mmCIF file of C-alpha atoms in Angstrom:
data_model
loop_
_atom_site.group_PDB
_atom_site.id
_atom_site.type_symbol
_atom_site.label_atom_id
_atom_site.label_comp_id
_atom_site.label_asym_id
_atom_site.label_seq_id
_atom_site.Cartn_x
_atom_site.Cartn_y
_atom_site.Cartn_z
ATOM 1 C CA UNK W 1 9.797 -1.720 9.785
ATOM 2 C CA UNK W 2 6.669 -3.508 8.490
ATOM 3 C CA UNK W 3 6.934 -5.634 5.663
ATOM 4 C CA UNK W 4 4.851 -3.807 2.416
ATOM 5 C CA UNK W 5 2.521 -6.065 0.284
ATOM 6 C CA UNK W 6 2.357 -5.786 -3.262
ATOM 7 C CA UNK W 7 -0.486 -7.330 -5.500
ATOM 8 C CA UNK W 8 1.104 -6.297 -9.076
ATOM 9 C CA UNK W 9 1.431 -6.746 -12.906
ATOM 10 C CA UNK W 10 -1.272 -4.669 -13.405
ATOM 11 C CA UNK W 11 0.564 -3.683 -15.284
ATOM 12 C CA UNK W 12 4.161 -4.956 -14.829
ATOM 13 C CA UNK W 13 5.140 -1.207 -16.100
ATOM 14 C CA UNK W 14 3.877 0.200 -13.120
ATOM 15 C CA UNK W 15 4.614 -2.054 -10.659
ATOM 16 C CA UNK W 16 8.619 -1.950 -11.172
ATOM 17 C CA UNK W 17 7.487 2.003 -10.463
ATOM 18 C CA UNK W 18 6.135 0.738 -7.424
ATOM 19 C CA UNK W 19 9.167 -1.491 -6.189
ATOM 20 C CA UNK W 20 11.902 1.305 -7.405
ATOM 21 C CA UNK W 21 9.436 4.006 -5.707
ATOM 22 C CA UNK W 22 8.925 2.410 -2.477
ATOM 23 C CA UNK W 23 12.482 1.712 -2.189
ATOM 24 C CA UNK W 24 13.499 4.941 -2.659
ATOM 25 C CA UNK W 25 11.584 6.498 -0.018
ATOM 26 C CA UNK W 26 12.583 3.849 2.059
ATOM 27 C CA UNK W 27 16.060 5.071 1.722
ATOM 28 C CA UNK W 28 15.787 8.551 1.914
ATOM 29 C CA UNK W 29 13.829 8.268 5.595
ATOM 30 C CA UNK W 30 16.763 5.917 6.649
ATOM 31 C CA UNK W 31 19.302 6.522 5.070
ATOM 32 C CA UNK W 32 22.830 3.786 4.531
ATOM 33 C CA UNK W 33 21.907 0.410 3.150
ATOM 34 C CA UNK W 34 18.678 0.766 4.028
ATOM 35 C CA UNK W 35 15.425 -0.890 1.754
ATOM 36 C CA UNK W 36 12.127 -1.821 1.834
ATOM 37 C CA UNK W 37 10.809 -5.147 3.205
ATOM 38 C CA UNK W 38 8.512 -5.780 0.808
ATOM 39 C CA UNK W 39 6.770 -9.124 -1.011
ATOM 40 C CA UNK W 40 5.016 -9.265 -4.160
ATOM 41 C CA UNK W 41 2.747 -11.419 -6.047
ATOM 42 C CA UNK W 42 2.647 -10.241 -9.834
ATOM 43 C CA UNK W 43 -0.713 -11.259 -11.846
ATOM 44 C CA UNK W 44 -0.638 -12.386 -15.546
ATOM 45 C CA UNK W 45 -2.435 -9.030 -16.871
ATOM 46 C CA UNK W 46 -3.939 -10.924 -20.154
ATOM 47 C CA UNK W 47 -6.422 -12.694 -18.598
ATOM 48 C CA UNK W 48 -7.177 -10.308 -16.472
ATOM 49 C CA UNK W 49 -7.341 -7.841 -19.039
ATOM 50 C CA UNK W 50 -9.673 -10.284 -21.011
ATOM 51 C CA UNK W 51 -12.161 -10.470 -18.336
ATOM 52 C CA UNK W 52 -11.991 -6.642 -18.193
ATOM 53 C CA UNK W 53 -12.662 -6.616 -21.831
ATOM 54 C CA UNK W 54 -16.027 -8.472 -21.060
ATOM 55 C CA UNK W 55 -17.318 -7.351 -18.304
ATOM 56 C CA UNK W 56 -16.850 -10.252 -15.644
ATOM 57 C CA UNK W 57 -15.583 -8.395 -12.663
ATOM 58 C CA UNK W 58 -16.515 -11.798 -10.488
ATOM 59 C CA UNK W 59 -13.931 -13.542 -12.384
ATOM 60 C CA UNK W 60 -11.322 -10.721 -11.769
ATOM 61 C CA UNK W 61 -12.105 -10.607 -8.158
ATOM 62 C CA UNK W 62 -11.648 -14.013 -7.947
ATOM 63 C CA UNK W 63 -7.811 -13.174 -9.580
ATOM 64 C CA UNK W 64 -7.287 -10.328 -6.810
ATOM 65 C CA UNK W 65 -8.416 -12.342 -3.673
ATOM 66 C CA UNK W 66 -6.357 -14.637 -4.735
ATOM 67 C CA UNK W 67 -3.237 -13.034 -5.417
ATOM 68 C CA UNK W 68 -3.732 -10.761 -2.425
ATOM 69 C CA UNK W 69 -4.284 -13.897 -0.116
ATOM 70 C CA UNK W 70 -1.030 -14.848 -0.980
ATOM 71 C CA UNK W 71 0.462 -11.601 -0.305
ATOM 72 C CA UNK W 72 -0.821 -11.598 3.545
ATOM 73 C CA UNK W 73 0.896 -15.433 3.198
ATOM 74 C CA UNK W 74 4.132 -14.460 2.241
ATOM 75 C CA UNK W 75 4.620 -12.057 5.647
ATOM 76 C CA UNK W 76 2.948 -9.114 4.290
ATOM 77 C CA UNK W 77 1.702 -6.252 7.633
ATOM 78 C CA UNK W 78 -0.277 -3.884 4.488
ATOM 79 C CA UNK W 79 -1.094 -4.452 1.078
ATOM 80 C CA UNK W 80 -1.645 -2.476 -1.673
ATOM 81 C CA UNK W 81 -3.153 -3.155 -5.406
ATOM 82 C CA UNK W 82 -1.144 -1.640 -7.659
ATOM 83 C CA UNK W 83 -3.706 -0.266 -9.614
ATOM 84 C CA UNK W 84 -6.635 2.561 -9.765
ATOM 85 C CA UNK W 85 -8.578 0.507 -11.704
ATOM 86 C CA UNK W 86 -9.265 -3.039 -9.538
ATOM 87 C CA UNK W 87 -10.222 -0.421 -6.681
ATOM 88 C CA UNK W 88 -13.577 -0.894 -7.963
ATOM 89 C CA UNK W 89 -12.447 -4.303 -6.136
ATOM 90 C CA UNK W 90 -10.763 -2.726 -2.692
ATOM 91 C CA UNK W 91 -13.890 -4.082 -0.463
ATOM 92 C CA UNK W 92 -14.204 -7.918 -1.855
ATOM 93 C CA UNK W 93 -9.734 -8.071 -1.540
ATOM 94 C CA UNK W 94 -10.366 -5.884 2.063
ATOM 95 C CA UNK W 95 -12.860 -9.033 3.234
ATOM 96 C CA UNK W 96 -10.514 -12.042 1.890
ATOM 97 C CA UNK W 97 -7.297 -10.882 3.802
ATOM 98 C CA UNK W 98 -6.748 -9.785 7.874
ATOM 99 C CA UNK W 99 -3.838 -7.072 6.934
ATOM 100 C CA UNK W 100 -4.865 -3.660 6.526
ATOM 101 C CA UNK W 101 -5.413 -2.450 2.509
ATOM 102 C CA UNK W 102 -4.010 1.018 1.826
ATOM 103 C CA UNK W 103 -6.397 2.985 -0.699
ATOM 104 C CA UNK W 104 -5.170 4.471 -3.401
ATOM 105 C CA UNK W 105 -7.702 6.994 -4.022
ATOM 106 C CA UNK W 106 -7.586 8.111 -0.058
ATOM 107 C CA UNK W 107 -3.490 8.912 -0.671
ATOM 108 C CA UNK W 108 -4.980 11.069 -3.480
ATOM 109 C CA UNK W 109 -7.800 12.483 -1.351
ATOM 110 C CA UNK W 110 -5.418 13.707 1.252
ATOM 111 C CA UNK W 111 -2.581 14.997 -0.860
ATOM 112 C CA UNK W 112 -5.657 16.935 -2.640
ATOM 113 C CA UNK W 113 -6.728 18.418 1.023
ATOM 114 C CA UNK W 114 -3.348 19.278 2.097
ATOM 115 C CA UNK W 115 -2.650 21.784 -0.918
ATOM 116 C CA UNK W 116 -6.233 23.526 -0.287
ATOM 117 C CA UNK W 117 -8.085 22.039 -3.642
ATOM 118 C CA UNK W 118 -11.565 21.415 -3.765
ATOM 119 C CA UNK W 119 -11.883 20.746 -7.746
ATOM 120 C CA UNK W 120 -9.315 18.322 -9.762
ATOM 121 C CA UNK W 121 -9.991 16.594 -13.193
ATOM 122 C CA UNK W 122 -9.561 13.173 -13.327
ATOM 123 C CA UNK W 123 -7.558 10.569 -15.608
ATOM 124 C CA UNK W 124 -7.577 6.796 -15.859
ATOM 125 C CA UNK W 125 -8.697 4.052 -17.821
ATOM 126 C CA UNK W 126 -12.625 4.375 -18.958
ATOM 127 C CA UNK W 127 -13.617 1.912 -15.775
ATOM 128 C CA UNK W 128 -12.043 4.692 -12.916
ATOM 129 C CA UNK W 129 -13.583 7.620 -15.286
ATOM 130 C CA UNK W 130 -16.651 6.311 -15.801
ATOM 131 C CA UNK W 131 -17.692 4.308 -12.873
ATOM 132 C CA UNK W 132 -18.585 5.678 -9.326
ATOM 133 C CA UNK W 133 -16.178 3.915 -7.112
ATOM 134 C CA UNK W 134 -13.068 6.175 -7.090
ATOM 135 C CA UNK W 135 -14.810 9.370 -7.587
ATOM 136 C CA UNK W 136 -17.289 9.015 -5.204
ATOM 137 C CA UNK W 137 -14.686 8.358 -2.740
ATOM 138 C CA UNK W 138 -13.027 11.201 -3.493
ATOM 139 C CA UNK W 139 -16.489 13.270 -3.516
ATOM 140 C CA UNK W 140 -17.840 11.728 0.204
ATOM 141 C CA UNK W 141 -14.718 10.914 2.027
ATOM 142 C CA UNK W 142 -13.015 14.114 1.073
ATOM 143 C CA UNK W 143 -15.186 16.749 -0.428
ATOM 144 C CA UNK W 144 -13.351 16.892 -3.970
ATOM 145 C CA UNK W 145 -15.386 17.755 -7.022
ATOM 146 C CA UNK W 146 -13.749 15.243 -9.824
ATOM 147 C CA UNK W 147 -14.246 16.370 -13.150
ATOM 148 C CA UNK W 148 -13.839 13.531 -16.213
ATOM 149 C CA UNK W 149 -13.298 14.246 -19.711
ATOM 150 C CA UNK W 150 -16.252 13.970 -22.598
ATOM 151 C CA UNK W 151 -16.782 10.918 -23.918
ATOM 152 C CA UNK W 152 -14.343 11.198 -27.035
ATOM 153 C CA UNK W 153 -11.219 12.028 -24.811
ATOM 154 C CA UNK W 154 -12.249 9.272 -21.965
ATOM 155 C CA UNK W 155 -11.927 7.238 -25.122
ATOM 156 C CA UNK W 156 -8.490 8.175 -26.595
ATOM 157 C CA UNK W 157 -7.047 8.345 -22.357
ATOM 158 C CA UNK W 158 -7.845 4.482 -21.824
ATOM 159 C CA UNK W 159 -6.896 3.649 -25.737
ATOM 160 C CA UNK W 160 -3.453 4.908 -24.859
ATOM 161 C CA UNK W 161 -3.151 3.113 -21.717
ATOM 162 C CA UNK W 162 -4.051 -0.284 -23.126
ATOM 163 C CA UNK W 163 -2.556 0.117 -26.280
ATOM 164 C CA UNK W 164 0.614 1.869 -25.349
ATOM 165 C CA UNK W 165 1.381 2.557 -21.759
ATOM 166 C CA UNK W 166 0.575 -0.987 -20.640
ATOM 167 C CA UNK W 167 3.032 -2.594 -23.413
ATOM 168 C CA UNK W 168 5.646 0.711 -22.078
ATOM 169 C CA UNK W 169 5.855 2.823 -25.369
ATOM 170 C CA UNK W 170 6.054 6.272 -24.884
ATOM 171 C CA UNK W 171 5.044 8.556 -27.809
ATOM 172 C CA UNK W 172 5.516 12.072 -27.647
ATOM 173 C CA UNK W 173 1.691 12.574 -29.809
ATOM 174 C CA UNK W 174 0.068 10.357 -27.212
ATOM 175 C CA UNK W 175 2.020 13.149 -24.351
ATOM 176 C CA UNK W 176 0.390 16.325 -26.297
ATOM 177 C CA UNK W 177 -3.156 14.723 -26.154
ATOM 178 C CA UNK W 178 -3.039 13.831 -22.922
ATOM 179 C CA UNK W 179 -1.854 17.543 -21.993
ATOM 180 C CA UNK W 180 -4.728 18.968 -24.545
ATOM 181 C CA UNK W 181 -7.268 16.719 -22.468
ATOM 182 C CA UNK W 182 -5.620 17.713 -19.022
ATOM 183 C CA UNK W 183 -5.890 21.646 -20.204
ATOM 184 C CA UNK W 184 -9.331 21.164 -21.188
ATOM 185 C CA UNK W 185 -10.207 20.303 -18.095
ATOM 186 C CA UNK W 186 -8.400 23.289 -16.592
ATOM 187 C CA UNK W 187 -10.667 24.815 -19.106
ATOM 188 C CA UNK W 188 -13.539 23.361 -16.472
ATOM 189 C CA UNK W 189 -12.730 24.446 -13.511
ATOM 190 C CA UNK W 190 -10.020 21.849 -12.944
ATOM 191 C CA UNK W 191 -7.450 22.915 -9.927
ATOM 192 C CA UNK W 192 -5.234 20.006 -10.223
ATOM 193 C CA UNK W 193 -5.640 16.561 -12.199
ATOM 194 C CA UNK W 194 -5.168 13.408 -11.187
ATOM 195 C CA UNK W 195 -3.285 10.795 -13.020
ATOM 196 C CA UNK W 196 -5.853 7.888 -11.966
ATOM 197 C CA UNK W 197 -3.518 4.913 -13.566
ATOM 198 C CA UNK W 198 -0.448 3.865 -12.531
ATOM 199 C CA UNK W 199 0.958 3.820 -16.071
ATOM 200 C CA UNK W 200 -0.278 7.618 -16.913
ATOM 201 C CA UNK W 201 2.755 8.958 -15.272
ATOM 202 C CA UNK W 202 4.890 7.425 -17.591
ATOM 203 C CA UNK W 203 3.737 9.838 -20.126
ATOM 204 C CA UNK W 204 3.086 12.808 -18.099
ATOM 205 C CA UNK W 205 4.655 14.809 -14.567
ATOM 206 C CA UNK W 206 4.675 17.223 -13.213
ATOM 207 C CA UNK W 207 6.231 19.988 -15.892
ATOM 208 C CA UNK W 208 3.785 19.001 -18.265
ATOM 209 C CA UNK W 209 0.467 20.505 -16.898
ATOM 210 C CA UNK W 210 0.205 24.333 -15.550
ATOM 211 C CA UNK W 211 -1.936 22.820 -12.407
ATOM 212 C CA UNK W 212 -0.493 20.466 -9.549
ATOM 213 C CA UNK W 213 -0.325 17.231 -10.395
ATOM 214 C CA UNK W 214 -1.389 13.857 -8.070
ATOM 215 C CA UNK W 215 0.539 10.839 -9.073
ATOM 216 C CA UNK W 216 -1.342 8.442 -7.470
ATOM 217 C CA UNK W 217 1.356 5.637 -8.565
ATOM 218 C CA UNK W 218 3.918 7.720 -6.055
ATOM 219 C CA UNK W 219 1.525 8.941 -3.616
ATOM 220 C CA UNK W 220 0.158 5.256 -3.063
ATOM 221 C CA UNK W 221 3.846 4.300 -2.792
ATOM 222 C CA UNK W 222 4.412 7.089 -0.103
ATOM 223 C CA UNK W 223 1.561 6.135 2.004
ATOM 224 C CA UNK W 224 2.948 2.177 2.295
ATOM 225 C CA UNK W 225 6.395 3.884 3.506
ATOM 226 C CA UNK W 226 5.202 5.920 5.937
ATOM 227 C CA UNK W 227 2.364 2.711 6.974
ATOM 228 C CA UNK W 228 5.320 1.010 7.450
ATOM 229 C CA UNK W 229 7.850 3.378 9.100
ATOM 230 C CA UNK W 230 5.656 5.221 11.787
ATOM 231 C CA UNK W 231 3.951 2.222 13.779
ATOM 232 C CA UNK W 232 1.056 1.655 10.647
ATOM 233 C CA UNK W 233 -0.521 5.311 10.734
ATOM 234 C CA UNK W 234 -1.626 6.707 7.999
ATOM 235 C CA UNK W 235 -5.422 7.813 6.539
ATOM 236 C CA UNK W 236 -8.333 4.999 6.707
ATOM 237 C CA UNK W 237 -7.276 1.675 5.297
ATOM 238 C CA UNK W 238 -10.029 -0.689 5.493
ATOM 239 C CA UNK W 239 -12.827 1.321 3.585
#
């Protein structure tokens, strides 16, 4: 078994999904006592946040090469970033360590491709709607159309993940908006959706939306398991 990286607290929410996911699947391939060898290095989010909040992605990247260095460090054979969001920083973490970097978008991509969809809406924070870097890998590397919502909803989505998801509250309002966004979508075209942050699917799975659902938080998970069970094969890694 190869020892999982895990560059976390992005936010801490999520990444306990990550530990508790990862071990899961660990178990259920094995079976017994069995868990995941697995390291982590956990970020302080608020400063990352705050650079976020400004616009200085060479200050974040800084944060992540850091972090992730210390990942390969600590024993780590993969890593992943425990977030959709500092994806837009997968090449610059890919050229600081010599372990491979699993993508999160590309477990998406392929999940998409093996249920036969060629059109899926797209949530996240307003940096993975807005900005090319995860839907354009979706788009060239696997021939999805991503739709985003209008501006107004890509506003409320990454309100409630900084304002409630991150700090784990749960509100059932915040649940029906996100499902009236989601079936507007559908509305578009929309053949599945994906739930581009690793805090969305604290709010919403799978029963909540008529369409399939891609939870990138557990499909991310479930590529680093089988990475790590079946001699480091899985889709492209390195970009």
């Amino acid at each position: 078994m190869k020892t999982i990286g895990i560059l976390g607290g992005m936010s801490w929410e999520s990444s306990i999904e990550y530990y508790r996911l990862i071990n899961q699947l660990v178990k259920q391939r094995l079976g017994g006592l069995h868990s995941a060898k697995s390291v982590m290095v956990s970020v302080d989010f608020a400063p990352v946040e705050a650079c976020l909040a400004r616009g200085e992605w060479e200050q974040v990247g800084a944060y992540l090469v850091d972090a992730a260095r210390q990942v390969e460090s600590a024993g780590a054979d993969l890593l992943l970033i425990a977030t959709n969001t500092m994806h837009k920083l997968y090449d610059r973490v890919c050229q600081a360590v010599t372990i491979p970097v699993l993508h999160i978008a590309d477990a998406a991509g392929e999940q998409i491709l093996e249920v036969g969809l060629t059109r899926v809406g797209l949530l996240g924070t307003k940096y993975t709607m807005e900005q090319g870097f995860y839907r354009a890998r979706l788009e060239d590397q696997f021939g999805v159309e991503v739709l985003v919502p209008g501006e107004d909803d890509r506003v409320l989505v990454d309100r409630i993940v900084f304002e409630e998801l991150v700090l784990g509250i749960i509100k059932q309002e915040s649940k029906v908006e996100y499902q009236r966004v989601i079936n507007d979508l559908i509305g578009q075209g929309a053949q599945g959706v994906i739930l581009g942050c690793t805090e969305i699917p604290l709010l919403i799975q799978a029963q909540d939306v008529a369409v399939p659902v891609f939870d990138t938080t557990f499909l991310h998970a479930e590529s680093a398991v089988r990475f790590a069970l079946d001699n480091g094969k899985t889709g492209d890694q390195r970009g």
